[in-house]
Amino acid sequence: MTAPTYLDHNATTTLRPEAIAAVTHTLALTANPSSVHGPGRAARKILEDARSKVAALVGARPGDVIFTSGGTEASNLAIRGCGLSRVLVSATEHPSVLQCGGDTIHVDGNGVIDLAHLDAMLAADDTPALVSVMLANNESGVIQPVADVAAIAHRHGAVVHCDAVQGCGKIAVDMAALGVDFMSLSAHKIGGPAGAGALIVRGLEGGTACHLNAISFGGGHERGLRAGTENLSGIAGLAAAAEAALNGLDAFARLSVLRDALENGVRALAPATVFIGDGVERLPNTSFFALAGLDSDTQVMSLDLAGVAISAGSACSSGKVKASAMVKAMNMGNDLATAAIRVSLGWPSTEDDVAAFLSAWGNLLKTKDILTGTAA
Ligand code: PLP
């Protein structure tokens, strides 16, 4: 059986060889970074080297990095740990942010945050607040004006968290230039293993950070902010992937050529296809589109049978396909929300992958014509 054409890299991307080597090496070690003996000190060194590499990916300082089990825990820690009862989140945030609760900031027809609405919400109530806005959307790849968000929020005395899980490692990120106080990262979106991530707390090294409480309790790991023995092999894999992703940013940017070829091919097959977020700045690897009448679940399953792995906009953890949260938030209507699919390229993607997708999707359209008599 041939390997499937994998075009779901925003869900989890292929492990980078550097990450596999780092994980494999570290797994074979017997040591706890908190132990004072030689093996423990060697493990501590791996941990602290990893902290430097992860910090470098976002222009932060090593002491700003708190390792977590992934992006979800990092965002939970920032939002719950900042101790602020008022939280404002954009309508298209990932569930790991949305389900922490909060008031919703509107987005426009491209899914970009409405800065005037944010400003008005903060002006209307002077309760200390945390604003959480993602760097890039997991479904559409649309990049948010995070620096503008941070400027507005800080003018009102609010603290800013940015879920950079999808943007980081795909585009250049400078946390200080963005001006955010907290930033979430995840290893498995950048070529590291699932189950590792980080919360970057600007100014933690140097003592100027915003207030943050632990949300889990036990040992004093990670400066008392994240209890529990560190996942050393996962963290080493995260760091190796962060370094490789940083070195590979130019190559990643060139994925837009493949993405554009894919979108041109889709347009040629079905001119009525609506591309979501293509009018604004977005990640180079992500295409999110809908053809009204062609349900996303039909597409995901048919393409899977044809050996092409893609996802519906928001496949939830149960594996069910449901209407895209992003498209719903953008008020584009149920027809498009239930038809939207996401094709996300990754660092190993090739022209052949695009060709395989177009061939399989074209065949599906022909089948649909036969079954329903409708034109694609
Ligand atoms: N934030 C965004 C934007 C994501 O796409 C994801 C993963 O799908 C997460 C957070 C969660 O990250 P993790 O799987 O590491 O918990």
mmCIF file of C-alpha atoms and ligand atoms in Angstrom:
data_model
loop_
_atom_site.group_PDB
_atom_site.id
_atom_site.type_symbol
_atom_site.label_atom_id
_atom_site.label_comp_id
_atom_site.label_asym_id
_atom_site.label_seq_id
_atom_site.Cartn_x
_atom_site.Cartn_y
_atom_site.Cartn_z
ATOM 1 C CA MET A 1 0.000 0.000 0.000
ATOM 2 C CA THR A 2 1.395 3.445 -0.872
ATOM 3 C CA ALA A 3 1.663 6.086 1.847
ATOM 4 C CA PRO A 4 -1.240 8.537 1.870
ATOM 5 C CA THR A 5 -0.754 12.032 0.553
ATOM 6 C CA TYR A 6 -0.709 13.954 3.813
ATOM 7 C CA LEU A 7 -2.142 17.456 3.553
ATOM 8 C CA ASP A 8 -3.241 18.028 7.127
ATOM 9 C CA HIS A 9 -0.099 19.612 8.517
ATOM 10 C CA ASN A 10 -1.986 22.186 10.601
ATOM 11 C CA ALA A 11 -3.385 19.268 12.618
ATOM 12 C CA THR A 12 0.040 17.701 13.193
ATOM 13 C CA THR A 13 3.042 18.001 10.957
ATOM 14 C CA THR A 14 5.708 15.445 10.114
ATOM 15 C CA LEU A 15 8.459 15.093 12.700
ATOM 16 C CA ARG A 16 11.634 16.763 11.534
ATOM 17 C CA PRO A 17 14.684 14.466 11.435
ATOM 18 C CA GLU A 18 16.415 16.747 13.931
ATOM 19 C CA ALA A 19 13.518 16.266 16.362
ATOM 20 C CA ILE A 20 13.534 12.486 15.928
ATOM 21 C CA ALA A 21 17.275 12.444 16.697
ATOM 22 C CA ALA A 22 16.851 14.645 19.776
ATOM 23 C CA VAL A 23 13.903 12.649 21.133
ATOM 24 C CA THR A 24 15.634 9.321 20.505
ATOM 25 C CA HIS A 25 18.828 10.440 22.155
ATOM 26 C CA THR A 26 17.039 11.862 25.190
ATOM 27 C CA LEU A 27 14.706 8.897 25.647
ATOM 28 C CA ALA A 28 17.711 6.668 26.133
ATOM 29 C CA LEU A 29 18.954 8.718 29.099
ATOM 30 C CA THR A 30 18.116 7.824 32.679
ATOM 31 C CA ALA A 31 17.885 11.084 34.590
ATOM 32 C CA ASN A 32 15.606 13.652 36.115
ATOM 33 C CA PRO A 33 16.598 17.311 35.550
ATOM 34 C CA SER A 34 15.850 18.032 39.219
ATOM 35 C CA SER A 35 18.395 15.502 40.499
ATOM 36 C CA VAL A 36 21.672 16.926 41.765
ATOM 37 C CA HIS A 37 23.913 14.045 40.618
ATOM 38 C CA GLY A 38 25.817 13.943 37.330
ATOM 39 C CA PRO A 39 23.087 12.330 35.194
ATOM 40 C CA GLY A 40 20.591 14.799 36.642
ATOM 41 C CA ARG A 41 22.850 17.721 35.830
ATOM 42 C CA ALA A 42 23.258 16.398 32.268
ATOM 43 C CA ALA A 43 19.470 16.267 31.925
ATOM 44 C CA ARG A 44 19.227 19.811 33.325
ATOM 45 C CA LYS A 45 21.684 20.967 30.671
ATOM 46 C CA ILE A 46 19.508 19.468 27.920
ATOM 47 C CA LEU A 47 16.513 21.265 29.432
ATOM 48 C CA GLU A 48 18.264 24.632 29.623
ATOM 49 C CA ASP A 49 19.731 24.304 26.106
ATOM 50 C CA ALA A 50 16.211 23.579 24.890
ATOM 51 C CA ARG A 51 14.939 26.691 26.671
ATOM 52 C CA SER A 52 17.427 28.824 24.719
ATOM 53 C CA LYS A 53 16.412 27.311 21.375
ATOM 54 C CA VAL A 54 12.701 27.749 22.009
ATOM 55 C CA ALA A 55 13.244 31.329 23.173
ATOM 56 C CA ALA A 56 15.237 32.063 19.998
ATOM 57 C CA LEU A 57 12.282 31.067 17.814
ATOM 58 C CA VAL A 58 10.260 34.019 19.105
ATOM 59 C CA GLY A 59 13.035 36.444 20.063
ATOM 60 C CA ALA A 60 12.467 35.909 23.788
ATOM 61 C CA ARG A 61 14.942 35.258 26.609
ATOM 62 C CA PRO A 62 15.549 31.691 27.823
ATOM 63 C CA GLY A 63 14.255 32.536 31.282
ATOM 64 C CA ASP A 64 10.927 33.605 29.764
ATOM 65 C CA VAL A 65 10.112 30.031 28.686
ATOM 66 C CA ILE A 66 7.839 27.779 30.765
ATOM 67 C CA PHE A 67 7.605 24.279 29.304
ATOM 68 C CA THR A 68 4.122 22.755 29.191
ATOM 69 C CA SER A 69 2.417 19.701 27.725
ATOM 70 C CA GLY A 70 1.454 21.678 24.617
ATOM 71 C CA GLY A 71 -0.418 24.678 23.290
ATOM 72 C CA THR A 72 -3.625 23.906 25.169
ATOM 73 C CA GLU A 73 -1.973 23.878 28.578
ATOM 74 C CA ALA A 74 0.070 26.976 27.730
ATOM 75 C CA SER A 75 -3.051 28.985 26.867
ATOM 76 C CA ASN A 76 -4.940 27.655 29.901
ATOM 77 C CA LEU A 77 -2.026 28.689 32.105
ATOM 78 C CA ALA A 78 -1.927 32.229 30.723
ATOM 79 C CA ILE A 79 -5.674 32.816 30.786
ATOM 80 C CA ARG A 80 -6.446 31.141 34.094
ATOM 81 C CA GLY A 81 -3.140 31.971 35.751
ATOM 82 C CA CYS A 82 -3.120 35.713 35.073
ATOM 83 C CA GLY A 83 -5.761 36.072 37.763
ATOM 84 C CA LEU A 84 -7.950 38.494 35.800
ATOM 85 C CA SER A 85 -11.676 37.859 35.850
ATOM 86 C CA ARG A 86 -12.361 39.792 32.641
ATOM 87 C CA VAL A 87 -11.179 38.010 29.492
ATOM 88 C CA LEU A 88 -11.781 39.145 25.902
ATOM 89 C CA VAL A 89 -11.183 36.648 23.068
ATOM 90 C CA SER A 90 -11.613 36.891 19.327
ATOM 91 C CA ALA A 91 -14.494 34.884 17.863
ATOM 92 C CA THR A 92 -12.209 32.572 15.882
ATOM 93 C CA GLU A 93 -9.900 31.416 18.675
ATOM 94 C CA HIS A 94 -9.033 27.748 19.114
ATOM 95 C CA PRO A 95 -11.195 25.856 21.655
ATOM 96 C CA SER A 96 -8.227 25.775 24.052
ATOM 97 C CA VAL A 97 -8.762 29.529 24.441
ATOM 98 C CA LEU A 98 -12.513 29.816 23.802
ATOM 99 C CA GLN A 99 -13.366 27.211 26.419
ATOM 100 C CA CYS A 100 -11.551 29.182 29.118
ATOM 101 C CA GLY A 101 -14.502 31.575 28.808
ATOM 102 C CA GLY A 102 -14.638 35.264 28.044
ATOM 103 C CA ASP A 103 -16.422 37.933 26.007
ATOM 104 C CA THR A 104 -16.208 37.710 22.237
ATOM 105 C CA ILE A 105 -14.469 40.286 20.065
ATOM 106 C CA HIS A 106 -16.027 40.433 16.575
ATOM 107 C CA VAL A 107 -14.192 39.499 13.389
ATOM 108 C CA ASP A 108 -14.794 40.776 9.867
ATOM 109 C CA GLY A 109 -15.682 38.810 6.718
ATOM 110 C CA ASN A 110 -12.103 37.558 6.419
ATOM 111 C CA GLY A 111 -11.965 36.462 10.026
ATOM 112 C CA VAL A 112 -9.718 39.379 11.007
ATOM 113 C CA ILE A 113 -10.317 40.868 14.443
ATOM 114 C CA ASP A 114 -12.393 44.069 14.543
ATOM 115 C CA LEU A 115 -9.970 46.450 16.272
ATOM 116 C CA ALA A 116 -12.637 49.135 16.761
ATOM 117 C CA HIS A 117 -14.819 46.624 18.580
ATOM 118 C CA LEU A 118 -11.917 45.632 20.830
ATOM 119 C CA ASP A 119 -11.224 49.289 21.581
ATOM 120 C CA ALA A 120 -14.899 49.944 22.377
ATOM 121 C CA MET A 121 -15.144 46.873 24.644
ATOM 122 C CA LEU A 122 -12.111 47.972 26.642
ATOM 123 C CA ALA A 123 -13.282 51.591 26.796
ATOM 124 C CA ALA A 124 -16.716 50.563 28.067
ATOM 125 C CA ASP A 125 -15.450 48.812 31.193
ATOM 126 C CA ASP A 126 -12.277 49.554 33.140
ATOM 127 C CA THR A 127 -12.161 46.191 34.941
ATOM 128 C CA PRO A 128 -8.576 44.871 34.463
ATOM 129 C CA ALA A 129 -8.680 42.514 31.492
ATOM 130 C CA LEU A 130 -6.736 39.945 29.534
ATOM 131 C CA VAL A 131 -7.116 40.036 25.734
ATOM 132 C CA SER A 132 -6.374 36.779 23.897
ATOM 133 C CA VAL A 133 -5.893 36.848 20.126
ATOM 134 C CA MET A 134 -4.233 34.148 18.027
ATOM 135 C CA LEU A 135 -1.368 34.865 15.663
ATOM 136 C CA ALA A 136 -2.668 32.728 12.804
ATOM 137 C CA ASN A 137 -5.915 30.841 12.505
ATOM 138 C CA ASN A 138 -5.728 27.056 12.447
ATOM 139 C CA GLU A 139 -8.477 26.725 9.825
ATOM 140 C CA SER A 140 -7.872 29.591 7.396
ATOM 141 C CA GLY A 141 -4.287 30.540 8.195
ATOM 142 C CA VAL A 142 -5.401 34.183 8.440
ATOM 143 C CA ILE A 143 -2.847 36.255 10.344
ATOM 144 C CA GLN A 144 -4.206 38.641 12.965
ATOM 145 C CA PRO A 145 -2.877 42.179 13.513
ATOM 146 C CA VAL A 146 -1.483 41.165 16.882
ATOM 147 C CA ALA A 147 0.782 44.210 17.304
ATOM 148 C CA ASP A 148 -2.239 46.504 16.840
ATOM 149 C CA VAL A 149 -4.243 44.413 19.301
ATOM 150 C CA ALA A 150 -1.441 44.689 21.865
ATOM 151 C CA ALA A 151 -1.123 48.464 21.381
ATOM 152 C CA ILE A 152 -4.854 48.998 21.925
ATOM 153 C CA ALA A 153 -4.999 46.606 24.865
ATOM 154 C CA HIS A 154 -2.009 48.154 26.619
ATOM 155 C CA ARG A 155 -3.437 51.656 26.107
ATOM 156 C CA HIS A 156 -6.386 50.447 28.205
ATOM 157 C CA GLY A 157 -4.125 48.750 30.764
ATOM 158 C CA ALA A 158 -5.031 45.236 29.613
ATOM 159 C CA VAL A 159 -2.685 42.257 29.421
ATOM 160 C CA VAL A 160 -2.284 40.373 26.119
ATOM 161 C CA HIS A 161 -2.011 36.660 25.384
ATOM 162 C CA CYS A 162 -1.297 35.354 21.896
ATOM 163 C CA ASP A 163 -1.896 31.764 20.838
ATOM 164 C CA ALA A 164 0.961 31.492 18.341
ATOM 165 C CA VAL A 165 0.635 27.721 17.961
ATOM 166 C CA GLN A 166 -0.099 27.913 14.227
ATOM 167 C CA GLY A 167 1.968 30.970 13.327
ATOM 168 C CA CYS A 168 5.173 30.223 15.118
ATOM 169 C CA GLY A 169 7.746 28.336 13.055
ATOM 170 C CA LYS A 170 5.802 29.195 9.880
ATOM 171 C CA ILE A 171 6.418 32.940 9.782
ATOM 172 C CA ALA A 172 9.023 35.046 11.596
ATOM 173 C CA VAL A 173 7.838 35.905 15.102
ATOM 174 C CA ASP A 174 9.331 38.536 17.393
ATOM 175 C CA MET A 175 7.451 38.563 20.661
ATOM 176 C CA ALA A 176 8.766 41.974 21.702
ATOM 177 C CA ALA A 177 7.803 43.543 18.357
ATOM 178 C CA LEU A 178 4.322 42.058 18.671
ATOM 179 C CA GLY A 179 4.193 43.495 22.179
ATOM 180 C CA VAL A 180 2.337 40.584 23.748
ATOM 181 C CA ASP A 181 2.785 39.533 27.361
ATOM 182 C CA PHE A 182 2.138 35.795 26.995
ATOM 183 C CA MET A 183 2.584 33.521 23.990
ATOM 184 C CA SER A 184 1.625 29.847 23.528
ATOM 185 C CA LEU A 185 3.635 27.420 21.389
ATOM 186 C CA SER A 186 3.203 23.749 20.498
ATOM 187 C CA ALA A 187 5.816 21.238 19.294
ATOM 188 C CA HIS A 188 3.691 19.095 17.001
ATOM 189 C CA LYS A 189 2.782 22.002 14.719
ATOM 190 C CA ILE A 190 6.427 22.721 13.914
ATOM 191 C CA GLY A 191 7.910 19.250 13.490
ATOM 192 C CA GLY A 192 8.347 18.200 17.101
ATOM 193 C CA PRO A 193 6.443 15.542 19.061
ATOM 194 C CA ALA A 194 2.893 16.031 20.371
ATOM 195 C CA GLY A 195 2.694 16.533 24.124
ATOM 196 C CA ALA A 196 5.258 19.305 24.421
ATOM 197 C CA GLY A 197 4.895 23.067 24.214
ATOM 198 C CA ALA A 198 5.653 26.272 26.016
ATOM 199 C CA LEU A 199 4.198 29.419 27.451
ATOM 200 C CA ILE A 200 6.534 32.347 26.881
ATOM 201 C CA VAL A 201 6.147 35.000 29.556
ATOM 202 C CA ARG A 202 7.732 38.256 28.453
ATOM 203 C CA GLY A 203 9.955 39.674 31.180
ATOM 204 C CA LEU A 204 9.927 36.547 33.373
ATOM 205 C CA GLU A 205 13.703 36.654 33.044
ATOM 206 C CA GLY A 206 14.440 40.018 34.591
ATOM 207 C CA GLY A 207 11.389 40.158 36.830
ATOM 208 C CA THR A 208 9.221 42.531 34.780
ATOM 209 C CA ALA A 209 6.586 39.999 33.700
ATOM 210 C CA CYS A 210 2.848 40.345 34.216
ATOM 211 C CA HIS A 211 1.473 38.516 37.201
ATOM 212 C CA LEU A 212 1.054 34.747 36.691
ATOM 213 C CA ASN A 213 -0.089 32.047 39.132
ATOM 214 C CA ALA A 214 0.395 28.309 38.678
ATOM 215 C CA ILE A 215 -2.754 26.370 37.812
ATOM 216 C CA SER A 216 -1.310 22.967 38.741
ATOM 217 C CA PHE A 217 0.359 22.224 42.045
ATOM 218 C CA GLY A 218 3.203 20.015 43.198
ATOM 219 C CA GLY A 219 6.954 20.494 42.919
ATOM 220 C CA GLY A 220 8.476 23.856 42.141
ATOM 221 C CA HIS A 221 9.324 23.028 38.521
ATOM 222 C CA GLU A 222 9.471 25.719 35.871
ATOM 223 C CA ARG A 223 9.914 28.519 38.415
ATOM 224 C CA GLY A 224 6.945 27.266 40.377
ATOM 225 C CA LEU A 225 4.616 27.916 37.437
ATOM 226 C CA ARG A 226 4.191 24.394 36.075
ATOM 227 C CA ALA A 227 4.438 21.528 38.513
ATOM 228 C CA GLY A 228 5.537 18.086 37.378
ATOM 229 C CA THR A 229 8.705 16.392 36.157
ATOM 230 C CA GLU A 230 9.624 17.827 32.779
ATOM 231 C CA ASN A 231 8.985 15.753 29.634
ATOM 232 C CA LEU A 232 12.653 15.871 28.720
ATOM 233 C CA SER A 233 12.496 13.982 25.424
ATOM 234 C CA GLY A 234 9.445 15.950 24.280
ATOM 235 C CA ILE A 235 11.126 19.211 25.221
ATOM 236 C CA ALA A 236 14.340 18.213 23.429
ATOM 237 C CA GLY A 237 12.214 17.406 20.359
ATOM 238 C CA LEU A 238 10.423 20.741 20.641
ATOM 239 C CA ALA A 239 13.741 22.574 20.797
ATOM 240 C CA ALA A 240 15.238 20.707 17.839
ATOM 241 C CA ALA A 241 12.105 21.400 15.816
ATOM 242 C CA ALA A 242 12.151 25.075 16.856
ATOM 243 C CA GLU A 243 15.730 25.428 15.670
ATOM 244 C CA ALA A 244 15.013 23.641 12.382
ATOM 245 C CA ALA A 245 11.839 25.656 11.817
ATOM 246 C CA LEU A 246 13.709 28.914 12.437
ATOM 247 C CA ASN A 247 16.373 27.900 9.917
ATOM 248 C CA GLY A 248 13.664 26.765 7.504
ATOM 249 C CA LEU A 249 11.484 29.891 7.498
ATOM 250 C CA ASP A 250 12.468 30.860 3.933
ATOM 251 C CA ALA A 251 11.711 27.386 2.653
ATOM 252 C CA PHE A 252 8.388 27.451 4.477
ATOM 253 C CA ALA A 253 7.525 30.786 2.859
ATOM 254 C CA ARG A 254 8.018 29.155 -0.545
ATOM 255 C CA LEU A 255 5.131 26.772 0.208
ATOM 256 C CA SER A 256 2.886 29.612 -0.946
ATOM 257 C CA VAL A 257 3.876 28.676 -4.510
ATOM 258 C CA LEU A 258 2.455 25.182 -3.995
ATOM 259 C CA ARG A 259 -0.566 26.572 -2.149
ATOM 260 C CA ASP A 260 -1.301 28.980 -5.010
ATOM 261 C CA ALA A 261 -0.936 26.186 -7.573
ATOM 262 C CA LEU A 262 -3.408 24.136 -5.565
ATOM 263 C CA GLU A 263 -5.895 27.010 -5.382
ATOM 264 C CA ASN A 264 -5.558 27.733 -9.112
ATOM 265 C CA GLY A 265 -6.207 24.061 -9.801
ATOM 266 C CA VAL A 266 -9.301 24.080 -7.584
ATOM 267 C CA ARG A 267 -10.550 27.258 -9.269
ATOM 268 C CA ALA A 268 -10.118 25.684 -12.693
ATOM 269 C CA LEU A 269 -12.077 22.598 -11.624
ATOM 270 C CA ALA A 270 -14.867 24.516 -9.857
ATOM 271 C CA PRO A 271 -14.946 28.280 -10.465
ATOM 272 C CA ALA A 272 -17.702 28.768 -7.855
ATOM 273 C CA THR A 273 -15.360 27.724 -5.027
ATOM 274 C CA VAL A 274 -15.048 30.327 -2.285
ATOM 275 C CA PHE A 275 -11.581 30.743 -0.772
ATOM 276 C CA ILE A 276 -11.822 31.871 2.824
ATOM 277 C CA GLY A 277 -9.383 34.511 4.002
ATOM 278 C CA ASP A 278 -7.535 34.738 0.673
ATOM 279 C CA GLY A 279 -7.989 38.510 0.559
ATOM 280 C CA VAL A 280 -5.830 39.153 3.611
ATOM 281 C CA GLU A 281 -2.445 38.150 4.944
ATOM 282 C CA ARG A 282 -2.360 34.433 5.724
ATOM 283 C CA LEU A 283 0.068 31.591 6.330
ATOM 284 C CA PRO A 284 1.870 30.362 3.201
ATOM 285 C CA ASN A 285 0.826 26.743 3.743
ATOM 286 C CA THR A 286 -2.911 26.916 4.392
ATOM 287 C CA SER A 287 -5.850 26.851 2.005
ATOM 288 C CA PHE A 288 -9.411 26.895 3.304
ATOM 289 C CA PHE A 289 -12.231 26.733 0.794
ATOM 290 C CA ALA A 290 -15.819 25.754 0.255
ATOM 291 C CA LEU A 291 -17.983 24.791 -2.668
ATOM 292 C CA ALA A 292 -21.613 25.180 -1.628
ATOM 293 C CA GLY A 293 -23.441 21.871 -1.841
ATOM 294 C CA LEU A 294 -20.325 19.724 -1.476
ATOM 295 C CA ASP A 295 -20.292 18.777 2.200
ATOM 296 C CA SER A 296 -16.992 18.749 4.011
ATOM 297 C CA ASP A 297 -17.594 15.293 5.488
ATOM 298 C CA THR A 298 -18.178 13.844 1.994
ATOM 299 C CA GLN A 299 -14.944 15.432 0.826
ATOM 300 C CA VAL A 300 -12.875 14.305 3.787
ATOM 301 C CA MET A 301 -14.106 10.726 3.502
ATOM 302 C CA SER A 302 -13.898 10.482 -0.314
ATOM 303 C CA LEU A 303 -10.419 11.929 -0.363
ATOM 304 C CA ASP A 304 -9.385 9.601 2.435
ATOM 305 C CA LEU A 305 -10.537 6.645 0.323
ATOM 306 C CA ALA A 306 -8.469 8.068 -2.520
ATOM 307 C CA GLY A 307 -5.425 8.217 -0.231
ATOM 308 C CA VAL A 308 -5.412 11.962 0.426
ATOM 309 C CA ALA A 309 -5.584 13.183 4.049
ATOM 310 C CA ILE A 310 -7.152 16.615 4.537
ATOM 311 C CA SER A 311 -9.502 17.962 7.173
ATOM 312 C CA ALA A 312 -12.765 19.765 7.495
ATOM 313 C CA GLY A 313 -12.367 23.183 8.978
ATOM 314 C CA SER A 314 -12.840 22.041 12.489
ATOM 315 C CA ALA A 315 -12.605 18.323 12.971
ATOM 316 C CA CYS A 316 -13.074 17.933 16.681
ATOM 317 C CA SER A 317 -11.203 15.542 18.920
ATOM 318 C CA SER A 318 -13.943 12.911 18.657
ATOM 319 C CA GLY A 319 -13.063 12.552 14.979
ATOM 320 C CA LYS A 320 -16.472 13.843 13.895
ATOM 321 C CA VAL A 321 -16.703 16.479 11.218
ATOM 322 C CA LYS A 322 -18.735 19.523 12.181
ATOM 323 C CA ALA A 323 -19.533 22.877 10.627
ATOM 324 C CA SER A 324 -16.564 25.224 10.647
ATOM 325 C CA ALA A 325 -16.475 27.475 13.719
ATOM 326 C CA MET A 326 -14.409 29.966 11.798
ATOM 327 C CA VAL A 327 -16.843 30.308 8.896
ATOM 328 C CA LYS A 328 -19.759 30.527 11.315
ATOM 329 C CA ALA A 329 -18.011 33.322 13.234
ATOM 330 C CA MET A 330 -17.510 35.140 9.927
ATOM 331 C CA ASN A 331 -21.269 34.900 9.236
ATOM 332 C CA MET A 332 -20.744 33.320 5.830
ATOM 333 C CA GLY A 333 -23.790 31.090 6.171
ATOM 334 C CA ASN A 334 -24.359 27.423 6.863
ATOM 335 C CA ASP A 335 -23.946 26.351 3.192
ATOM 336 C CA LEU A 336 -20.318 27.365 3.228
ATOM 337 C CA ALA A 337 -19.704 26.449 6.871
ATOM 338 C CA THR A 338 -20.702 22.838 6.211
ATOM 339 C CA ALA A 339 -18.721 22.672 2.954
ATOM 340 C CA ALA A 340 -15.396 24.163 4.046
ATOM 341 C CA ILE A 341 -12.276 22.007 3.896
ATOM 342 C CA ARG A 342 -8.737 22.801 4.931
ATOM 343 C CA VAL A 343 -5.726 21.703 2.937
ATOM 344 C CA SER A 344 -2.560 22.446 4.874
ATOM 345 C CA LEU A 345 0.895 21.878 3.444
ATOM 346 C CA GLY A 346 3.977 21.207 5.542
ATOM 347 C CA TRP A 347 7.725 21.331 5.338
ATOM 348 C CA PRO A 348 7.945 18.025 3.393
ATOM 349 C CA SER A 349 5.111 18.851 0.907
ATOM 350 C CA THR A 350 5.797 18.580 -2.817
ATOM 351 C CA GLU A 351 4.203 19.331 -6.187
ATOM 352 C CA ASP A 352 3.188 15.665 -6.346
ATOM 353 C CA ASP A 353 1.074 16.127 -3.221
ATOM 354 C CA VAL A 354 -0.757 19.019 -4.859
ATOM 355 C CA ALA A 355 -1.275 16.977 -8.033
ATOM 356 C CA ALA A 356 -2.619 14.046 -5.998
ATOM 357 C CA PHE A 357 -5.088 16.319 -4.225
ATOM 358 C CA LEU A 358 -6.313 17.915 -7.470
ATOM 359 C CA SER A 359 -6.725 14.556 -9.148
ATOM 360 C CA ALA A 360 -8.727 13.125 -6.227
ATOM 361 C CA TRP A 361 -10.839 16.263 -5.778
ATOM 362 C CA GLY A 362 -11.517 16.444 -9.537
ATOM 363 C CA ASN A 363 -12.669 12.820 -9.492
ATOM 364 C CA LEU A 364 -14.969 13.570 -6.577
ATOM 365 C CA LEU A 365 -16.558 16.423 -8.517
ATOM 366 C CA LYS A 366 -17.217 14.094 -11.443
ATOM 367 C CA THR A 367 -18.884 11.600 -9.107
ATOM 368 C CA LYS A 368 -20.982 14.357 -7.643
ATOM 369 C CA ASP A 369 -22.115 15.384 -11.147
ATOM 370 C CA ILE A 370 -23.145 11.797 -11.840
ATOM 371 C CA LEU A 371 -24.993 11.421 -8.521
ATOM 372 C CA THR A 372 -26.857 14.701 -8.407
ATOM 373 C CA GLY A 373 -26.754 16.040 -11.929
ATOM 374 C CA THR A 374 -25.532 19.367 -10.590
ATOM 375 C CA ALA A 375 -22.662 21.260 -12.098
ATOM 376 C CA ALA A 376 -19.670 21.627 -9.850
HETATM 377 N N1 PLP B 1 -4.058 26.582 19.314
HETATM 378 C C1 PLP B 1 -4.202 26.369 18.000
HETATM 379 C C2 PLP B 1 -4.409 27.541 17.096
HETATM 380 C C3 PLP B 1 -4.165 25.071 17.478
HETATM 381 O O1 PLP B 1 -4.314 24.873 16.170
HETATM 382 C C4 PLP B 1 -3.982 23.986 18.376
HETATM 383 C C5 PLP B 1 -3.974 22.588 17.889
HETATM 384 O O2 PLP B 1 -4.770 22.201 17.071
HETATM 385 C C6 PLP B 1 -3.811 24.262 19.739
HETATM 386 C C7 PLP B 1 -3.863 25.568 20.169
HETATM 387 C C8 PLP B 1 -3.610 23.164 20.745
HETATM 388 O O3 PLP B 1 -2.263 22.766 20.790
HETATM 389 P P1 PLP B 1 -1.880 21.369 21.483
HETATM 390 O O4 PLP B 1 -2.400 20.303 20.565
HETATM 391 O O5 PLP B 1 -0.398 21.371 21.563
HETATM 392 O O6 PLP B 1 -2.517 21.344 22.812
#
